[in-house]
Amino acid sequence: MKQRALVFGAGRAGEWYLKYFLPDLAERCEIVGLVDVNETALREYGEPRGLWPDSCYSSIEAAFAAVDAGAIDPTCAFVVLPPDVHFPAVTGCMERGIPVLTEKPLSNDLSECTAIADAITPSHKVAVVQNYRHSPGVQAARNMLAEGAIGQPHSIALRFRKDYREFGTWDGPDRHNQPHPILLEAGIHHLDLLRYISGEEFTSLVCEEWRPPKVESFTDGCCVNLMARMSGGMRATYEANVVCGGEQRSWTEEEIRIEGERGALHVIAERLWTERLEDGELVKEEVELEPMPDKLHVKTIIDFLDWLEDDDVEVATVHDNMGSLRAMFAAVQSAQDETWIRVDTFGAAPAA
């Protein structure tokens, strides 16, 4: 079945979907409506697709009014808007029975994330883009860990380093001026990877964020150190730095290391190797990774389209994603309060 998609967002992230991702999947999905407050962007992307002006909408409300009136009949939706307006787009789709794939984070307000999760029923199909799960190194490390390749694992660490020391180099000035730039932008990727690879949930964490002396290109914490306890007994650490003056280990090229009783797994980008001691000598063995014809965002979208036809396809559902969201918001709270935070109940309403 060829899906008919309503796309919310024609900005920077929306451009990826409109110019690259969805055109590559044109045999499986066609765009029937486009939503953005920027009329120039609407016309630029809508006109070549025959959507301008009748199927282009300048507000979320206008798009849903068109759906309600029968002017368009989408069978799915992609939400590629800023996180602060995800909630009305996602919940509007849910109310109309439209399956939706939304960019992360689900919202920049934990109460909105919780409200969406609480409203999910078996009839709703809502998935969250956690595209970093879909790379050969990550997939192989997860599988090898589950199969006992290094015995009982006891710790997992992720390091992210990027040079955004020059003001404006991280997606323009807004990212440099926003509160908690690492935790609220990169953190949702990396905390999700720690959960996904380890197969364990965060139970508690402590996080520190800071701005080094002489760094003037950020107004808030541009360096982060986080430690966490996991549900199966593992410990996790997360180190991130966006004012790196040395070797870069940034987007999709992070360093991930898992220590276990019989050795370690080490992932960098699309490389994976094992390490173990034999008679006091370090032995490293490169693992040949299975090729992935589709990766990252494209694989995420393909899985979503497959999920619409088969409930057994694995996707990052809202309920699954709540573990990463709680960890992200708990890390922000920990950095502010300078204390350990319990994650598994973070954001829950107090008992009556």
Short mmCIF file of C-alpha atoms in Angstrom, two decimals:
data_model
loop_
_atom_site.label_atom_id
_atom_site.label_comp_id
_atom_site.label_asym_id
_atom_site.label_seq_id
_atom_site.Cartn_x
_atom_site.Cartn_y
_atom_site.Cartn_z
CA MET A 1 0.00 0.00 0.00
CA LYS A 2 1.31 3.42 -0.93
CA GLN A 3 0.99 5.78 2.03
CA ARG A 4 -0.28 9.36 1.74
CA ALA A 5 1.70 11.63 4.05
CA LEU A 6 0.91 14.93 5.72
CA VAL A 7 4.26 16.58 6.51
CA PHE A 8 4.45 19.09 9.35
CA GLY A 9 7.53 21.23 8.81
CA ALA A 10 9.47 22.62 5.86
CA GLY A 11 12.34 24.20 7.79
CA ARG A 12 15.89 22.91 8.20
CA ALA A 13 14.94 19.43 9.45
CA GLY A 14 11.89 19.31 7.20
CA GLU A 15 14.16 19.98 4.24
CA TRP A 16 15.91 16.64 4.83
CA TYR A 17 12.58 14.83 4.55
CA LEU A 18 11.37 16.83 1.56
CA LYS A 19 14.61 16.85 -0.45
CA TYR A 20 16.27 13.59 0.48
CA PHE A 21 14.43 11.02 2.62
CA LEU A 22 10.92 10.91 1.19
CA PRO A 23 11.91 11.31 -2.49
CA ASP A 24 14.01 8.16 -2.11
CA LEU A 25 10.88 6.37 -0.88
CA ALA A 26 8.49 7.79 -3.47
CA GLU A 27 7.26 4.32 -4.45
CA ARG A 28 6.03 3.76 -0.90
CA CYS A 29 4.89 7.20 0.20
CA GLU A 30 3.61 10.36 -1.47
CA ILE A 31 3.17 13.75 0.16
CA VAL A 32 -0.43 15.00 0.05
CA GLY A 33 -0.14 17.99 2.39
CA LEU A 34 2.52 20.31 3.76
CA VAL A 35 2.42 22.52 6.86
CA ASP A 36 4.71 25.40 7.85
CA VAL A 37 4.39 28.99 9.06
CA ASN A 38 6.92 30.07 6.40
CA GLU A 39 5.03 30.71 3.17
CA THR A 40 8.25 30.89 1.15
CA ALA A 41 9.25 27.40 2.28
CA LEU A 42 5.73 26.10 1.63
CA ARG A 43 5.81 27.36 -1.92
CA GLU A 44 9.38 26.22 -2.56
CA TYR A 45 8.64 22.62 -1.60
CA GLY A 46 4.93 22.52 -2.40
CA GLU A 47 4.97 23.90 -5.94
CA PRO A 48 7.18 21.19 -7.53
CA ARG A 49 4.97 18.52 -5.94
CA GLY A 50 1.70 20.02 -7.13
CA LEU A 51 0.69 20.92 -3.58
CA TRP A 52 0.83 24.71 -3.85
CA PRO A 53 -1.34 26.41 -2.83
CA ASP A 54 -4.36 24.19 -2.17
CA SER A 55 -2.60 21.53 -0.09
CA CYS A 56 -0.17 23.82 1.72
CA TYR A 57 -1.17 25.08 5.17
CA SER A 58 0.28 27.88 7.28
CA SER A 59 -0.85 26.41 10.59
CA ILE A 60 -1.46 23.08 12.28
CA GLU A 61 -5.10 24.05 12.77
CA ALA A 62 -5.58 24.80 9.07
CA ALA A 63 -4.13 21.43 8.10
CA PHE A 64 -6.46 19.55 10.44
CA ALA A 65 -9.41 21.60 9.22
CA ALA A 66 -8.59 20.42 5.71
CA VAL A 67 -8.43 16.83 6.93
CA ASP A 68 -11.77 17.18 8.72
CA ALA A 69 -13.36 18.68 5.60
CA GLY A 70 -12.09 15.85 3.42
CA ALA A 71 -9.85 18.13 1.34
CA ILE A 72 -6.94 15.78 2.00
CA ASP A 73 -6.96 12.20 3.25
CA PRO A 74 -3.56 11.33 4.76
CA THR A 75 -2.83 7.79 5.88
CA CYS A 76 0.21 8.88 7.92
CA ALA A 77 2.03 12.00 9.08
CA PHE A 78 5.59 13.15 9.71
CA VAL A 79 6.13 15.81 12.38
CA VAL A 80 9.34 17.71 11.68
CA LEU A 81 8.52 20.90 13.57
CA PRO A 82 10.38 22.47 16.53
CA PRO A 83 9.74 20.40 19.68
CA ASP A 84 7.67 23.12 21.36
CA VAL A 85 4.88 22.59 18.81
CA HIS A 86 5.06 18.80 18.49
CA PHE A 87 2.23 18.32 20.98
CA PRO A 88 -0.68 19.82 18.97
CA ALA A 89 0.50 18.13 15.78
CA VAL A 90 0.93 14.69 17.35
CA THR A 91 -2.25 14.78 19.43
CA GLY A 92 -4.24 16.13 16.47
CA CYS A 93 -3.11 13.15 14.42
CA MET A 94 -3.99 10.78 17.27
CA GLU A 95 -7.50 12.24 17.54
CA ARG A 96 -8.04 11.59 13.84
CA GLY A 97 -6.51 8.12 13.77
CA ILE A 98 -3.56 9.21 11.63
CA PRO A 99 -0.37 7.22 12.33
CA VAL A 100 2.51 9.58 12.99
CA LEU A 101 6.30 9.53 13.06
CA THR A 102 7.62 12.50 15.02
CA GLU A 103 11.10 13.90 15.34
CA LYS A 104 12.77 13.80 18.72
CA PRO A 105 12.39 14.89 21.37
CA LEU A 106 8.69 14.08 21.50
CA SER A 107 8.25 17.46 23.22
CA ASN A 108 10.46 19.84 25.17
CA ASP A 109 7.95 19.60 28.04
CA LEU A 110 7.89 16.33 29.99
CA SER A 111 4.26 16.84 31.00
CA GLU A 112 3.30 16.94 27.30
CA CYS A 113 5.31 13.75 26.66
CA THR A 114 3.54 12.06 29.56
CA ALA A 115 0.14 13.24 28.34
CA ILE A 116 0.79 11.73 24.91
CA ALA A 117 1.98 8.46 26.45
CA ASP A 118 -1.06 8.30 28.73
CA ALA A 119 -3.40 8.84 25.77
CA ILE A 120 -1.91 6.05 23.65
CA THR A 121 -4.25 3.12 23.05
CA PRO A 122 -3.73 -0.01 20.93
CA SER A 123 -5.45 1.78 18.06
CA HIS A 124 -2.82 4.56 17.97
CA LYS A 125 0.39 4.30 16.02
CA VAL A 126 2.90 6.92 17.15
CA ALA A 127 6.66 6.42 16.71
CA VAL A 128 9.59 8.67 17.57
CA VAL A 129 12.64 9.17 15.35
CA GLN A 130 15.61 7.61 17.15
CA ASN A 131 17.69 7.30 14.02
CA TYR A 132 21.02 6.72 15.78
CA ARG A 133 19.87 3.19 16.58
CA HIS A 134 20.12 2.34 12.89
CA SER A 135 23.84 2.03 12.18
CA PRO A 136 25.87 -1.16 11.67
CA GLY A 137 28.12 -0.64 14.72
CA VAL A 138 25.26 0.05 17.09
CA GLN A 139 23.22 -2.89 15.84
CA ALA A 140 26.15 -5.29 16.06
CA ALA A 141 27.19 -4.12 19.53
CA ARG A 142 23.65 -4.54 20.82
CA ASN A 143 23.36 -8.04 19.38
CA MET A 144 26.79 -9.16 20.58
CA LEU A 145 26.14 -7.85 24.07
CA ALA A 146 22.81 -9.69 24.23
CA GLU A 147 24.49 -12.87 23.01
CA GLY A 148 27.10 -12.72 25.81
CA ALA A 149 30.14 -11.87 23.68
CA ILE A 150 31.93 -10.27 26.66
CA GLY A 151 30.14 -12.17 29.41
CA GLN A 152 28.29 -10.20 32.05
CA PRO A 153 28.53 -6.51 31.12
CA HIS A 154 29.17 -4.03 33.90
CA SER A 155 29.57 -0.60 32.31
CA ILE A 156 28.83 1.35 29.15
CA ALA A 157 30.29 4.73 28.19
CA LEU A 158 29.59 7.17 25.36
CA ARG A 159 31.74 10.15 24.39
CA PHE A 160 30.71 12.95 22.03
CA ARG A 161 33.08 15.74 20.97
CA LYS A 162 32.46 18.53 18.47
CA ASP A 163 34.02 21.93 17.74
CA TYR A 164 31.35 24.63 17.84
CA ARG A 165 33.61 27.19 19.48
CA GLU A 166 32.84 29.78 16.82
CA PHE A 167 29.48 31.42 17.53
CA GLY A 168 26.77 30.39 15.09
CA THR A 169 28.47 27.23 13.83
CA TRP A 170 25.93 24.98 15.59
CA ASP A 171 22.83 25.57 13.46
CA GLY A 172 23.04 29.34 13.82
CA PRO A 173 22.81 31.50 16.95
CA ASP A 174 19.79 29.91 18.62
CA ARG A 175 21.59 26.73 19.66
CA HIS A 176 24.42 28.75 21.22
CA ASN A 177 21.96 30.80 23.27
CA GLN A 178 19.54 28.08 24.37
CA PRO A 179 19.57 26.59 27.88
CA HIS A 180 21.09 23.11 28.23
CA PRO A 181 22.13 22.88 24.56
CA ILE A 182 23.82 19.48 24.79
CA LEU A 183 21.24 17.74 26.95
CA LEU A 184 18.22 19.00 24.99
CA GLU A 185 19.72 18.53 21.52
CA ALA A 186 22.37 15.81 21.52
CA GLY A 187 21.36 14.14 24.77
CA ILE A 188 18.18 12.54 23.47
CA HIS A 189 20.27 10.66 20.88
CA HIS A 190 22.99 9.56 23.25
CA LEU A 191 20.92 8.63 26.29
CA ASP A 192 18.70 6.59 23.98
CA LEU A 193 21.77 4.77 22.63
CA LEU A 194 22.91 3.89 26.14
CA ARG A 195 19.48 2.32 26.81
CA TYR A 196 19.20 0.67 23.41
CA ILE A 197 22.62 -0.97 23.34
CA SER A 198 22.68 -2.04 26.99
CA GLY A 199 19.09 -3.28 27.01
CA GLU A 200 18.71 -1.70 30.44
CA GLU A 201 16.77 1.29 31.76
CA PHE A 202 18.08 4.28 33.70
CA THR A 203 17.14 4.13 37.38
CA SER A 204 19.06 7.13 38.72
CA LEU A 205 21.63 9.62 37.47
CA VAL A 206 23.70 12.64 38.36
CA CYS A 207 24.75 15.21 35.78
CA GLU A 208 27.01 18.24 35.69
CA GLU A 209 27.10 20.76 32.88
CA TRP A 210 29.38 23.76 32.67
CA ARG A 211 30.95 26.37 30.45
CA PRO A 212 34.76 26.41 30.53
CA PRO A 213 36.61 29.67 31.26
CA LYS A 214 37.10 31.93 28.25
CA VAL A 215 34.31 30.24 26.26
CA GLU A 216 32.01 33.05 25.11
CA SER A 217 30.17 31.38 22.22
CA PHE A 218 27.67 29.64 24.53
CA THR A 219 25.50 31.14 27.23
CA ASP A 220 24.87 27.84 29.03
CA GLY A 221 26.54 24.50 29.67
CA CYS A 222 28.47 23.38 26.60
CA CYS A 223 30.20 20.51 28.43
CA VAL A 224 28.45 17.63 30.20
CA ASN A 225 29.47 14.74 32.44
CA LEU A 226 26.80 12.25 33.49
CA MET A 227 26.87 9.06 35.57
CA ALA A 228 23.93 6.68 35.83
CA ARG A 229 22.80 3.46 37.44
CA MET A 230 20.93 1.03 35.19
CA SER A 231 18.15 -1.43 35.92
CA GLY A 232 20.23 -4.57 35.35
CA GLY A 233 23.17 -3.42 37.45
CA MET A 234 25.27 -1.76 34.76
CA ARG A 235 26.70 1.73 35.19
CA ALA A 236 26.59 4.27 32.36
CA THR A 237 28.68 7.36 31.74
CA TYR A 238 28.12 10.10 29.19
CA GLU A 239 30.67 12.75 28.32
CA ALA A 240 29.84 15.47 25.82
CA ASN A 241 31.70 18.58 24.72
CA VAL A 242 30.82 21.02 21.93
CA VAL A 243 33.87 23.27 22.38
CA CYS A 244 36.35 20.54 21.50
CA GLY A 245 39.76 21.68 20.32
CA GLY A 246 41.06 18.20 19.51
CA GLU A 247 39.94 15.06 17.68
CA GLN A 248 36.27 15.14 16.75
CA ARG A 249 33.91 12.31 17.69
CA SER A 250 30.60 13.87 16.79
CA TRP A 251 27.32 13.08 15.05
CA THR A 252 27.09 9.29 14.34
CA GLU A 253 30.83 8.94 15.08
CA GLU A 254 30.62 8.85 18.86
CA GLU A 255 32.86 6.54 20.89
CA ILE A 256 30.92 3.80 22.69
CA ARG A 257 32.64 1.31 24.96
CA ILE A 258 31.08 -1.57 26.88
CA GLU A 259 33.10 -3.36 29.54
CA GLY A 260 32.32 -6.92 30.62
CA GLU A 261 33.71 -9.81 32.59
CA ARG A 262 35.52 -11.28 29.58
CA GLY A 263 36.53 -8.18 27.65
CA ALA A 264 35.16 -5.08 25.97
CA LEU A 265 33.28 -3.93 22.89
CA HIS A 266 34.35 -0.68 21.28
CA VAL A 267 32.33 1.19 18.63
CA ILE A 268 33.38 4.25 16.65
CA ALA A 269 31.16 5.17 13.71
CA GLU A 270 30.89 2.04 11.55
CA ARG A 271 33.78 0.22 13.22
CA LEU A 272 33.44 -2.33 16.00
CA TRP A 273 36.17 -4.32 17.68
CA THR A 274 36.53 -6.53 20.73
CA GLU A 275 39.31 -6.31 23.29
CA ARG A 276 40.41 -8.94 25.79
CA LEU A 277 43.48 -9.92 27.79
CA GLU A 278 45.17 -13.24 27.03
CA ASP A 279 48.11 -14.13 29.29
CA GLY A 280 48.51 -10.46 30.08
CA GLU A 281 48.55 -9.39 26.42
CA LEU A 282 45.88 -7.17 24.88
CA VAL A 283 44.15 -8.82 21.93
CA LYS A 284 42.04 -6.67 19.59
CA GLU A 285 39.80 -8.19 16.95
CA GLU A 286 37.91 -6.21 14.34
CA VAL A 287 34.33 -7.38 13.84
CA GLU A 288 33.09 -7.51 10.28
CA LEU A 289 29.77 -5.72 10.24
CA GLU A 290 26.83 -6.78 8.18
CA PRO A 291 26.09 -4.16 5.54
CA MET A 292 22.96 -2.07 6.03
CA PRO A 293 21.52 -0.84 2.72
CA ASP A 294 19.43 1.68 4.64
CA LYS A 295 20.64 3.49 7.76
CA LEU A 296 19.80 6.23 10.22
CA HIS A 297 16.82 8.40 9.15
CA VAL A 298 15.94 6.43 6.03
CA LYS A 299 15.85 3.13 7.95
CA THR A 300 13.73 4.79 10.64
CA ILE A 301 11.19 5.91 8.04
CA ILE A 302 11.20 2.53 6.28
CA ASP A 303 10.55 0.77 9.60
CA PHE A 304 7.69 3.17 10.29
CA LEU A 305 6.11 2.47 6.90
CA ASP A 306 6.56 -1.26 7.49
CA TRP A 307 5.01 -0.91 10.96
CA LEU A 308 1.88 0.56 9.44
CA GLU A 309 1.40 -2.77 7.68
CA ASP A 310 2.79 -5.11 10.35
CA ASP A 311 2.52 -4.55 14.10
CA ASP A 312 5.51 -6.80 14.76
CA VAL A 313 8.04 -4.41 13.17
CA GLU A 314 10.28 -2.87 15.85
CA VAL A 315 10.04 0.92 16.12
CA ALA A 316 10.70 3.43 18.89
CA THR A 317 7.16 3.79 20.20
CA VAL A 318 6.17 6.55 22.60
CA HIS A 319 6.14 4.17 25.55
CA ASP A 320 9.61 2.90 24.63
CA ASN A 321 10.89 6.43 24.14
CA MET A 322 9.73 7.62 27.56
CA GLY A 323 12.80 5.98 29.13
CA SER A 324 15.08 8.22 27.07
CA LEU A 325 12.93 11.31 27.62
CA ARG A 326 12.81 10.87 31.39
CA ALA A 327 16.59 10.47 31.45
CA MET A 328 17.04 13.63 29.39
CA PHE A 329 14.77 15.75 31.58
CA ALA A 330 16.19 14.18 34.75
CA ALA A 331 19.70 15.11 33.58
CA VAL A 332 18.61 18.73 33.19
CA GLN A 333 17.11 18.69 36.68
CA SER A 334 20.22 17.06 38.13
CA ALA A 335 22.48 19.66 36.53
CA GLN A 336 20.34 22.42 38.03
CA ASP A 337 20.03 20.86 41.49
CA GLU A 338 23.53 19.35 41.63
CA THR A 339 22.17 16.07 42.98
CA TRP A 340 21.27 12.50 42.03
CA ILE A 341 17.82 12.12 40.46
CA ARG A 342 15.68 9.01 40.33
CA VAL A 343 14.76 8.48 36.68
CA ASP A 344 12.17 5.70 36.57
CA THR A 345 9.59 7.82 38.39
CA PHE A 346 10.78 11.25 37.25
CA GLY A 347 7.89 13.50 36.25
CA ALA A 348 5.24 11.20 37.72
CA ALA A 349 2.44 12.80 39.70
CA PRO A 350 2.96 12.51 43.49
CA ALA A 351 0.95 9.81 45.19
CA ALA A 352 -2.31 10.98 46.68
#
